[in-house]
Short mmCIF file of C-alpha atoms in Angstrom, two decimals:
data_model
loop_
_atom_site.label_atom_id
_atom_site.label_comp_id
_atom_site.label_asym_id
_atom_site.label_seq_id
_atom_site.Cartn_x
_atom_site.Cartn_y
_atom_site.Cartn_z
CA UNK K 314 48.28 11.37 -14.36
CA UNK K 315 45.93 13.89 -13.92
CA UNK K 316 45.50 13.50 -17.97
CA UNK K 317 44.78 10.16 -18.21
CA UNK K 318 41.89 10.80 -15.29
CA UNK K 319 40.62 12.88 -17.50
CA UNK K 320 40.26 10.06 -20.79
CA UNK K 321 39.41 8.13 -18.34
CA UNK K 322 36.47 9.67 -17.68
CA UNK K 323 35.61 10.25 -21.20
CA UNK K 324 35.93 7.44 -22.21
CA UNK K 325 33.22 7.11 -19.82
CA UNK K 326 30.64 9.18 -20.26
CA UNK K 327 30.55 8.10 -23.73
CA UNK K 328 30.21 4.37 -22.92
CA UNK K 329 27.53 5.50 -20.41
CA UNK K 330 25.63 5.92 -23.34
CA UNK K 331 26.22 3.96 -25.53
CA UNK K 332 22.80 2.34 -27.64
CA UNK K 333 21.68 -0.32 -26.53
CA UNK K 334 23.08 -0.04 -22.34
CA UNK K 335 19.83 0.73 -19.99
CA UNK K 336 20.78 2.85 -16.96
CA UNK K 337 19.17 2.78 -14.20
CA UNK K 338 16.45 6.39 -13.63
CA UNK K 339 18.63 8.90 -11.57
CA UNK K 340 17.04 9.50 -8.12
CA UNK K 341 15.03 12.45 -7.43
CA UNK K 342 17.22 12.48 -3.77
CA UNK K 343 15.73 15.98 -2.75
CA UNK K 344 12.69 15.97 -3.32
CA UNK K 345 10.45 15.40 0.77
CA UNK K 346 10.94 12.47 2.43
CA UNK K 347 8.45 13.62 5.49
CA UNK K 348 6.12 12.52 4.55
CA UNK K 349 5.70 9.47 2.21
CA UNK K 350 2.85 8.05 0.90
CA UNK K 351 2.33 4.29 -0.81
CA UNK K 352 2.07 4.60 -4.75
CA UNK K 353 0.21 2.70 -7.08
CA UNK K 354 2.42 1.35 -9.60
CA UNK K 355 4.46 2.66 -12.83
CA UNK K 356 2.52 3.37 -16.34
CA UNK K 357 5.53 2.05 -19.03
CA UNK K 358 5.37 3.62 -22.84
CA UNK K 359 7.01 3.25 -25.42
CA UNK K 360 8.25 6.63 -27.33
CA UNK K 361 9.28 7.28 -31.14
CA UNK K 362 12.02 9.84 -30.88
CA UNK K 363 13.59 10.77 -34.77
CA UNK K 364 13.03 6.88 -34.75
CA UNK K 365 14.16 6.01 -31.97
CA UNK K 366 12.21 4.15 -29.07
CA UNK K 367 12.89 5.17 -25.66
CA UNK K 368 10.84 3.25 -22.56
CA UNK K 369 9.14 6.19 -21.08
CA UNK K 370 8.44 5.25 -16.53
CA UNK K 371 6.21 7.16 -15.16
CA UNK K 372 4.98 6.50 -10.74
CA UNK K 373 0.71 6.78 -11.38
CA UNK K 374 -0.71 7.95 -8.10
CA UNK K 375 -3.88 8.05 -7.07
CA UNK K 376 -5.80 10.00 -9.08
CA UNK K 377 -3.94 9.58 -11.53
CA UNK K 378 -1.47 12.27 -10.27
CA UNK K 379 2.46 11.54 -11.19
CA UNK K 380 5.42 12.73 -9.47
CA UNK K 381 7.95 10.89 -12.03
CA UNK K 382 8.75 10.30 -15.85
CA UNK K 383 11.75 8.85 -16.86
CA UNK K 384 13.69 7.57 -18.84
CA UNK K 385 15.27 3.38 -18.70
CA UNK K 386 16.41 4.11 -22.70
CA UNK K 387 16.31 1.89 -25.54
CA UNK K 388 17.60 2.30 -29.67
CA UNK K 389 15.75 0.88 -31.92
CA UNK K 390 16.79 2.84 -35.40
CA UNK K 391 13.47 2.16 -36.51
CA UNK K 392 9.71 3.20 -35.77
CA UNK K 393 8.66 1.64 -32.32
CA UNK K 394 5.56 0.25 -32.51
CA UNK K 395 4.26 -2.29 -29.77
CA UNK K 396 4.64 -2.45 -25.83
CA UNK K 397 3.98 -5.90 -24.20
CA UNK K 398 3.78 -6.54 -20.40
CA UNK K 399 3.93 -10.16 -19.71
CA UNK K 400 4.17 -11.32 -15.09
CA UNK K 401 2.31 -14.84 -15.86
CA UNK K 402 5.95 -16.31 -15.63
CA UNK K 403 7.62 -16.17 -12.94
CA UNK K 404 6.30 -13.90 -10.31
CA UNK K 405 9.22 -12.37 -9.00
CA UNK K 406 9.72 -10.47 -12.34
CA UNK K 407 8.01 -8.65 -15.45
CA UNK K 408 8.74 -8.86 -18.18
CA UNK K 409 8.39 -5.98 -20.88
CA UNK K 410 8.90 -6.05 -24.87
CA UNK K 411 8.62 -4.10 -27.89
CA UNK K 412 9.47 -4.51 -30.62
CA UNK K 413 11.01 -2.18 -33.96
CA UNK K 414 9.68 -1.78 -37.06
CA UNK K 415 11.81 -1.36 -39.72
CA UNK K 416 14.41 -3.83 -38.42
CA UNK K 417 12.74 -6.65 -36.66
CA UNK K 418 14.42 -6.31 -32.39
CA UNK K 419 12.95 -7.48 -30.12
CA UNK K 420 14.03 -5.46 -26.86
CA UNK K 421 13.42 -7.43 -23.58
CA UNK K 422 13.49 -6.43 -20.10
CA UNK K 423 12.81 -7.62 -16.39
CA UNK K 424 11.39 -4.71 -14.20
CA UNK K 425 12.09 -5.33 -10.22
CA UNK K 426 7.97 -6.99 -9.00
CA UNK K 427 8.92 -3.92 -6.64
CA UNK K 428 10.17 -1.41 -8.48
CA UNK K 429 10.12 2.10 -7.78
CA UNK K 430 12.40 5.73 -9.37
CA UNK K 431 15.16 3.98 -8.45
CA UNK K 432 15.34 0.60 -9.64
CA UNK K 433 17.87 -1.11 -12.18
CA UNK K 434 15.79 -2.22 -15.27
CA UNK K 435 18.30 -4.48 -17.69
CA UNK K 436 18.09 -6.84 -21.10
CA UNK K 437 16.95 -9.65 -20.58
CA UNK K 438 16.96 -10.86 -24.50
CA UNK K 439 16.30 -9.32 -28.40
CA UNK K 440 15.90 -10.94 -31.48
CA UNK K 441 17.23 -9.45 -35.12
CA UNK K 442 15.11 -9.43 -37.93
CA UNK K 443 16.84 -11.64 -41.01
CA UNK K 444 19.80 -8.74 -42.52
CA UNK K 445 19.97 -9.43 -46.88
CA UNK K 446 21.68 -7.24 -49.48
CA UNK K 447 21.71 -4.28 -46.70
CA UNK K 448 18.36 -4.43 -46.05
CA UNK K 449 16.38 -6.23 -43.10
CA UNK K 450 13.51 -7.80 -44.29
CA UNK K 451 10.09 -10.38 -43.02
CA UNK K 452 10.16 -7.76 -40.20
CA UNK K 453 7.37 -7.61 -38.51
CA UNK K 454 4.57 -4.79 -38.13
CA UNK K 455 2.90 -6.57 -35.37
CA UNK K 456 3.05 -8.78 -32.39
CA UNK K 457 0.45 -10.41 -29.88
CA UNK K 458 0.76 -12.64 -26.57
CA UNK K 459 -0.19 -15.50 -24.92
CA UNK K 460 -2.69 -14.95 -22.51
CA UNK K 461 -0.40 -17.45 -20.35
CA UNK K 462 2.51 -16.16 -21.68
CA UNK K 463 4.20 -18.89 -22.62
CA UNK K 464 4.06 -17.92 -26.94
CA UNK K 465 4.75 -14.49 -28.90
CA UNK K 466 4.16 -14.06 -32.00
CA UNK K 467 5.34 -11.31 -34.32
CA UNK K 468 4.06 -10.47 -38.72
CA UNK K 469 4.75 -8.75 -40.73
CA UNK K 470 6.15 -8.75 -45.04
CA UNK K 471 5.70 -11.97 -47.88
CA UNK K 472 3.77 -13.93 -45.09
CA UNK K 473 6.27 -13.80 -42.47
CA UNK K 474 4.95 -15.14 -39.00
CA UNK K 475 7.70 -15.57 -36.13
CA UNK K 476 6.73 -17.81 -32.80
CA UNK K 477 8.77 -17.56 -29.29
CA UNK K 478 8.80 -19.35 -26.44
CA UNK K 479 8.82 -17.16 -23.65
CA UNK K 480 11.89 -18.70 -20.69
CA UNK K 481 11.35 -18.28 -17.28
CA UNK K 482 14.09 -15.98 -17.29
CA UNK K 483 11.77 -14.43 -19.99
CA UNK K 484 14.28 -15.02 -23.22
CA UNK K 485 12.65 -15.81 -26.78
CA UNK K 486 12.80 -19.43 -28.13
CA UNK K 487 12.00 -18.93 -31.75
CA UNK K 488 10.20 -21.38 -32.94
CA UNK K 489 11.15 -24.78 -35.92
CA UNK K 490 8.60 -25.33 -37.99
CA UNK K 491 6.53 -22.71 -37.10
CA UNK K 492 2.92 -23.52 -39.99
CA UNK K 493 3.96 -26.62 -41.77
CA UNK K 494 2.75 -24.70 -45.00
CA UNK K 495 4.09 -21.41 -45.25
CA UNK K 496 1.53 -18.33 -45.87
CA UNK K 497 2.47 -17.12 -50.18
CA UNK K 498 4.67 -14.65 -50.36
CA UNK K 499 2.27 -12.19 -51.07
CA UNK K 500 0.42 -12.27 -48.16
CA UNK K 501 2.04 -9.21 -45.84
CA UNK K 502 0.43 -9.90 -41.80
CA UNK K 503 -0.73 -6.47 -40.94
CA UNK K 504 -1.84 -7.18 -37.31
CA UNK K 505 -2.22 -10.53 -35.25
CA UNK K 506 -4.25 -10.62 -32.62
CA UNK K 507 -5.81 -14.02 -30.31
CA UNK K 508 -8.73 -14.99 -28.35
CA UNK K 509 -8.91 -14.71 -24.10
CA UNK K 510 -8.95 -18.53 -23.45
CA UNK K 511 -5.65 -18.70 -26.14
CA UNK K 512 -6.43 -21.33 -28.04
CA UNK K 513 -7.02 -19.42 -32.06
CA UNK K 514 -4.16 -16.84 -33.04
CA UNK K 515 -5.96 -14.84 -35.65
CA UNK K 516 -4.47 -12.60 -38.72
CA UNK K 517 -4.74 -10.20 -40.64
CA UNK K 518 -3.97 -10.81 -43.87
CA UNK K 519 -3.45 -8.35 -46.86
CA UNK K 520 -3.08 -10.17 -50.68
CA UNK K 521 -2.77 -8.26 -53.71
CA UNK K 522 -5.46 -5.88 -53.05
CA UNK K 523 -7.78 -8.28 -50.87
CA UNK K 524 -7.80 -8.40 -47.03
CA UNK K 525 -9.04 -11.79 -45.57
CA UNK K 526 -8.85 -12.79 -41.74
CA UNK K 527 -6.00 -16.10 -41.58
CA UNK K 528 -6.89 -18.87 -37.46
CA UNK K 529 -4.73 -20.89 -36.78
CA UNK K 530 -4.84 -22.92 -33.37
CA UNK K 531 -1.79 -22.24 -31.06
CA UNK K 532 -0.53 -25.91 -30.40
CA UNK K 533 -0.21 -25.59 -25.47
CA UNK K 534 2.61 -27.79 -25.81
CA UNK K 535 4.84 -26.43 -28.92
CA UNK K 536 2.57 -23.61 -29.48
CA UNK K 537 4.00 -24.18 -33.20
CA UNK K 538 -0.33 -22.54 -35.08
CA UNK K 539 -2.11 -25.55 -36.83
CA UNK K 540 -3.94 -23.28 -40.29
CA UNK K 541 -8.06 -24.02 -39.68
CA UNK K 542 -8.43 -23.34 -43.66
CA UNK K 543 -10.98 -21.20 -42.43
CA UNK K 544 -10.01 -17.19 -43.74
CA UNK K 545 -13.04 -14.01 -44.29
CA UNK K 546 -12.34 -11.47 -46.24
CA UNK K 547 -12.72 -8.68 -44.78
CA UNK K 548 -14.35 -5.18 -47.07
CA UNK K 549 -10.85 -3.36 -45.97
CA UNK K 550 -7.43 -4.13 -43.80
CA UNK K 551 -8.28 -4.22 -40.94
CA UNK K 552 -5.39 -3.12 -38.34
CA UNK K 553 -5.50 -3.29 -34.64
CA UNK K 554 -6.58 -6.49 -33.63
CA UNK K 555 -8.32 -6.82 -30.01
CA UNK K 556 -8.76 -9.13 -26.67
CA UNK K 557 -10.27 -9.01 -23.83
CA UNK K 558 -8.74 -10.53 -20.99
CA UNK K 559 -12.21 -12.21 -19.82
CA UNK K 560 -14.23 -15.15 -21.33
CA UNK K 561 -17.03 -13.00 -20.25
CA UNK K 562 -18.26 -12.46 -23.14
CA UNK K 563 -17.62 -15.19 -25.81
CA UNK K 564 -13.92 -15.36 -27.94
CA UNK K 565 -14.56 -12.16 -29.27
CA UNK K 566 -11.48 -10.12 -31.24
CA UNK K 567 -12.47 -6.36 -32.46
CA UNK K 568 -9.65 -3.97 -34.59
CA UNK K 569 -9.73 -1.18 -36.51
CA UNK K 570 -11.14 -1.38 -40.22
CA UNK K 571 -9.92 0.67 -43.46
CA UNK K 572 -10.93 0.78 -47.13
CA UNK K 573 -10.82 3.33 -50.65
CA UNK K 574 -13.30 5.89 -50.17
CA UNK K 575 -14.22 4.57 -46.97
CA UNK K 576 -14.52 5.98 -43.34
CA UNK K 577 -12.70 3.94 -40.87
CA UNK K 578 -14.77 1.24 -38.88
CA UNK K 579 -15.24 -0.89 -36.34
CA UNK K 580 -14.82 -4.45 -37.04
CA UNK K 581 -15.89 -7.41 -34.38
CA UNK K 582 -15.43 -11.46 -33.95
CA UNK K 583 -15.82 -13.81 -32.96
CA UNK K 584 -12.84 -16.80 -33.50
CA UNK K 585 -12.96 -20.09 -32.26
CA UNK K 586 -15.85 -22.29 -33.60
CA UNK K 587 -17.73 -19.80 -34.73
CA UNK K 588 -15.00 -18.67 -36.70
CA UNK K 589 -15.95 -19.30 -40.54
CA UNK K 590 -19.08 -19.04 -40.41
CA UNK K 591 -19.92 -15.94 -38.74
CA UNK K 592 -19.93 -13.01 -40.60
CA UNK K 593 -17.54 -10.85 -39.88
CA UNK K 594 -20.18 -7.01 -38.26
CA UNK K 595 -18.68 -3.60 -39.89
CA UNK K 596 -19.88 -1.03 -37.66
CA UNK K 597 -19.21 2.32 -38.83
CA UNK K 598 -18.12 4.61 -35.52
CA UNK K 599 -19.32 8.06 -38.26
CA UNK K 600 -21.75 9.05 -40.45
CA UNK K 601 -18.33 11.21 -41.94
CA UNK K 602 -15.88 10.02 -44.37
CA UNK K 603 -12.95 12.28 -42.48
CA UNK K 604 -13.21 9.90 -39.37
CA UNK K 605 -10.22 8.17 -38.54
CA UNK K 606 -10.02 5.43 -35.85
CA UNK K 607 -6.50 5.28 -33.99
CA UNK K 608 -7.28 2.92 -31.45
CA UNK K 609 -9.98 0.69 -30.07
CA UNK K 610 -9.95 -0.70 -26.49
CA UNK K 611 -12.12 -3.94 -25.38
CA UNK K 612 -12.61 -3.49 -20.69
CA UNK K 613 -10.48 -6.12 -19.54
CA UNK K 614 -14.37 -8.57 -19.17
CA UNK K 615 -15.56 -7.74 -23.10
CA UNK K 616 -18.67 -5.95 -22.72
CA UNK K 617 -17.64 -2.55 -23.61
CA UNK K 618 -15.40 -1.08 -26.23
CA UNK K 619 -13.49 1.58 -26.13
CA UNK K 620 -12.95 4.00 -29.41
CA UNK K 621 -11.07 6.87 -29.41
CA UNK K 622 -10.47 9.04 -33.45
CA UNK K 623 -9.88 12.52 -34.97
CA UNK K 624 -12.10 14.11 -37.35
CA UNK K 625 -15.97 14.09 -37.81
CA UNK K 626 -17.91 13.40 -34.52
CA UNK K 627 -19.11 16.32 -31.64
CA UNK K 628 -16.02 17.19 -30.86
CA UNK K 629 -14.92 20.70 -33.06
CA UNK K 630 -12.49 22.77 -32.06
CA UNK K 631 -10.97 19.15 -29.81
CA UNK K 632 -8.03 17.20 -31.46
CA UNK K 633 -10.39 13.40 -30.40
CA UNK K 634 -12.80 11.57 -29.77
CA UNK K 635 -13.36 8.93 -27.36
CA UNK K 636 -16.84 6.55 -27.76
CA UNK K 637 -17.77 4.04 -25.73
CA UNK K 638 -20.01 1.17 -27.06
CA UNK K 639 -21.39 -1.44 -25.46
CA UNK K 640 -21.44 -4.92 -26.59
CA UNK K 641 -23.76 -7.61 -27.17
CA UNK K 642 -24.38 -10.75 -29.11
CA UNK K 643 -20.73 -11.81 -28.74
CA UNK K 644 -19.82 -8.80 -30.89
CA UNK K 645 -22.94 -8.79 -33.35
CA UNK K 646 -23.44 -5.69 -32.59
CA UNK K 647 -22.13 -2.51 -30.30
CA UNK K 648 -24.46 0.26 -28.67
CA UNK K 649 -22.85 3.30 -28.99
CA UNK K 650 -22.98 5.15 -24.47
CA UNK K 651 -21.08 7.92 -24.22
CA UNK K 652 -18.55 10.50 -25.23
CA UNK K 653 -15.75 12.51 -24.25
CA UNK K 654 -13.66 15.15 -26.56
CA UNK K 655 -10.06 14.45 -25.59
CA UNK K 656 -6.12 14.42 -26.91
CA UNK K 657 -5.85 10.95 -28.65
CA UNK K 658 -3.80 9.42 -31.24
CA UNK K 659 -0.49 7.96 -31.85
CA UNK K 660 0.01 4.52 -33.29
CA UNK K 661 -2.59 1.46 -32.44
CA UNK K 662 -1.28 0.66 -29.56
CA UNK K 663 -1.11 3.59 -26.90
CA UNK K 664 -3.33 3.03 -24.57
CA UNK K 665 -3.97 0.22 -21.06
CA UNK K 666 -5.92 0.10 -18.30
CA UNK K 667 -4.45 0.37 -14.55
CA UNK K 668 -5.57 -2.09 -12.03
CA UNK K 669 -8.16 0.14 -10.99
CA UNK K 670 -10.24 -0.27 -14.74
CA UNK K 671 -8.77 3.19 -15.55
CA UNK K 672 -7.91 3.75 -19.14
CA UNK K 673 -4.34 5.29 -19.65
CA UNK K 674 -3.66 7.21 -22.54
CA UNK K 675 -1.75 9.29 -24.87
CA UNK K 676 -0.56 12.19 -21.24
CA UNK K 677 -4.07 11.43 -20.48
CA UNK K 678 -5.80 9.44 -17.69
CA UNK K 679 -9.32 8.48 -17.72
CA UNK K 680 -11.17 7.34 -14.93
CA UNK K 681 -14.28 5.46 -16.37
CA UNK K 682 -17.42 5.77 -14.23
CA UNK K 683 -19.56 2.91 -12.50
CA UNK K 684 -22.44 4.06 -13.89
CA UNK K 685 -21.59 2.33 -17.94
CA UNK K 686 -24.32 6.06 -19.00
CA UNK K 687 -22.34 8.60 -17.60
CA UNK K 688 -18.94 9.78 -20.04
CA UNK K 689 -15.21 9.21 -18.53
CA UNK K 690 -13.61 12.26 -16.31
CA UNK K 691 -9.68 13.04 -16.60
CA UNK K 692 -7.60 12.86 -13.98
CA UNK K 693 -4.76 14.62 -13.11
CA UNK K 694 -1.49 14.21 -13.90
CA UNK K 695 -0.28 12.94 -17.25
CA UNK K 696 0.76 9.37 -19.27
CA UNK K 697 4.81 9.86 -21.19
CA UNK K 698 4.37 8.21 -24.57
CA UNK K 699 3.06 7.27 -28.56
CA UNK K 700 3.65 3.68 -28.07
CA UNK K 701 2.32 0.69 -26.24
CA UNK K 702 1.12 1.99 -22.39
CA UNK K 703 1.72 -0.65 -19.84
CA UNK K 704 0.87 -0.55 -15.88
CA UNK K 705 2.47 -2.44 -13.76
CA UNK K 706 1.49 -2.73 -10.27
CA UNK K 707 4.10 -1.39 -7.28
CA UNK K 708 3.88 -2.13 -4.30
CA UNK K 709 7.30 1.18 -3.03
CA UNK K 710 6.75 4.80 -1.94
CA UNK K 711 7.09 7.82 -3.84
CA UNK K 712 7.11 11.34 -1.92
CA UNK K 713 4.02 12.37 -0.65
CA UNK K 714 0.81 13.43 -3.29
#
């Protein structure tokens, strides 16, 4: 009987470590409970470790302090490249979606509205890239969620754009006949972006050494894509396309442009009626050919753009620079503002905002001052993870600061 119990215990231990399981984070019950305070929320980020993606949860207190970080756990069997949040379909739940390179797996998690270290996170559905001759084909390189949270799109090699309807349960339902005419097989989708009003999807495409931006109109009822018949030639591949949350500064988008023998640059443009007749505006962030841009990120209102870079600039002895640019004339002009030397890097989805407009980076929280001419300043604490930082407000209790 004793051997039987030991054997069953071993089986349970093995099962608890299976890939795709979502264990409950361990509660730190031994911490002081006499004096407790309300925390602002939880930062979820996707960390790539040994080619496996792990979702990290970090409790964030006022001032940027953190008191808990736990692995929720998800194995991608490939490089984890993106994390998205959707809290607009069912206000009782928040859904997190992560995308895995090579396999095309999309992992969905339900996060309880009152998120605590003891809360359970469970899988709501996955999508697996097509398997052919022992290899995954047409795997995604990027994904984007529509502003209303109804549709999710992925793009990758062989001109493949796949669309999903996000059901109220958080599950993903593939959209059939997404495009009336498939894109050429020579097209590779590098990045996807949707403008603030949710009407247009822009794809960054590379084809036989040529780079383009292609625009599609999103059918609001079906999520299908209708080509606008417009494409813009750009000097090089564009990665990390982003848009602000607000239309205050128009339907602008931005991204990172790279080209052979040139420094990384910021590219901004306006979609909708202006797309196809207005030029794409390229703004080099440095005269140094060694400059590497890691991410551009609009403020929620679209009036400023934060650019993280390494190499060149005025941050000798530091690992990188974050500079603020003021966005003028619907993206036609970027006026440089203050900068901060700090640790930057990671993937093109490694930053985000919390509800107090604090910038969340890998391992760092930056406070953005009300005076736009002043530099951001670091807050105490740290944020775990390398990709896809998402802030989810929470109403639970945490240990004393």
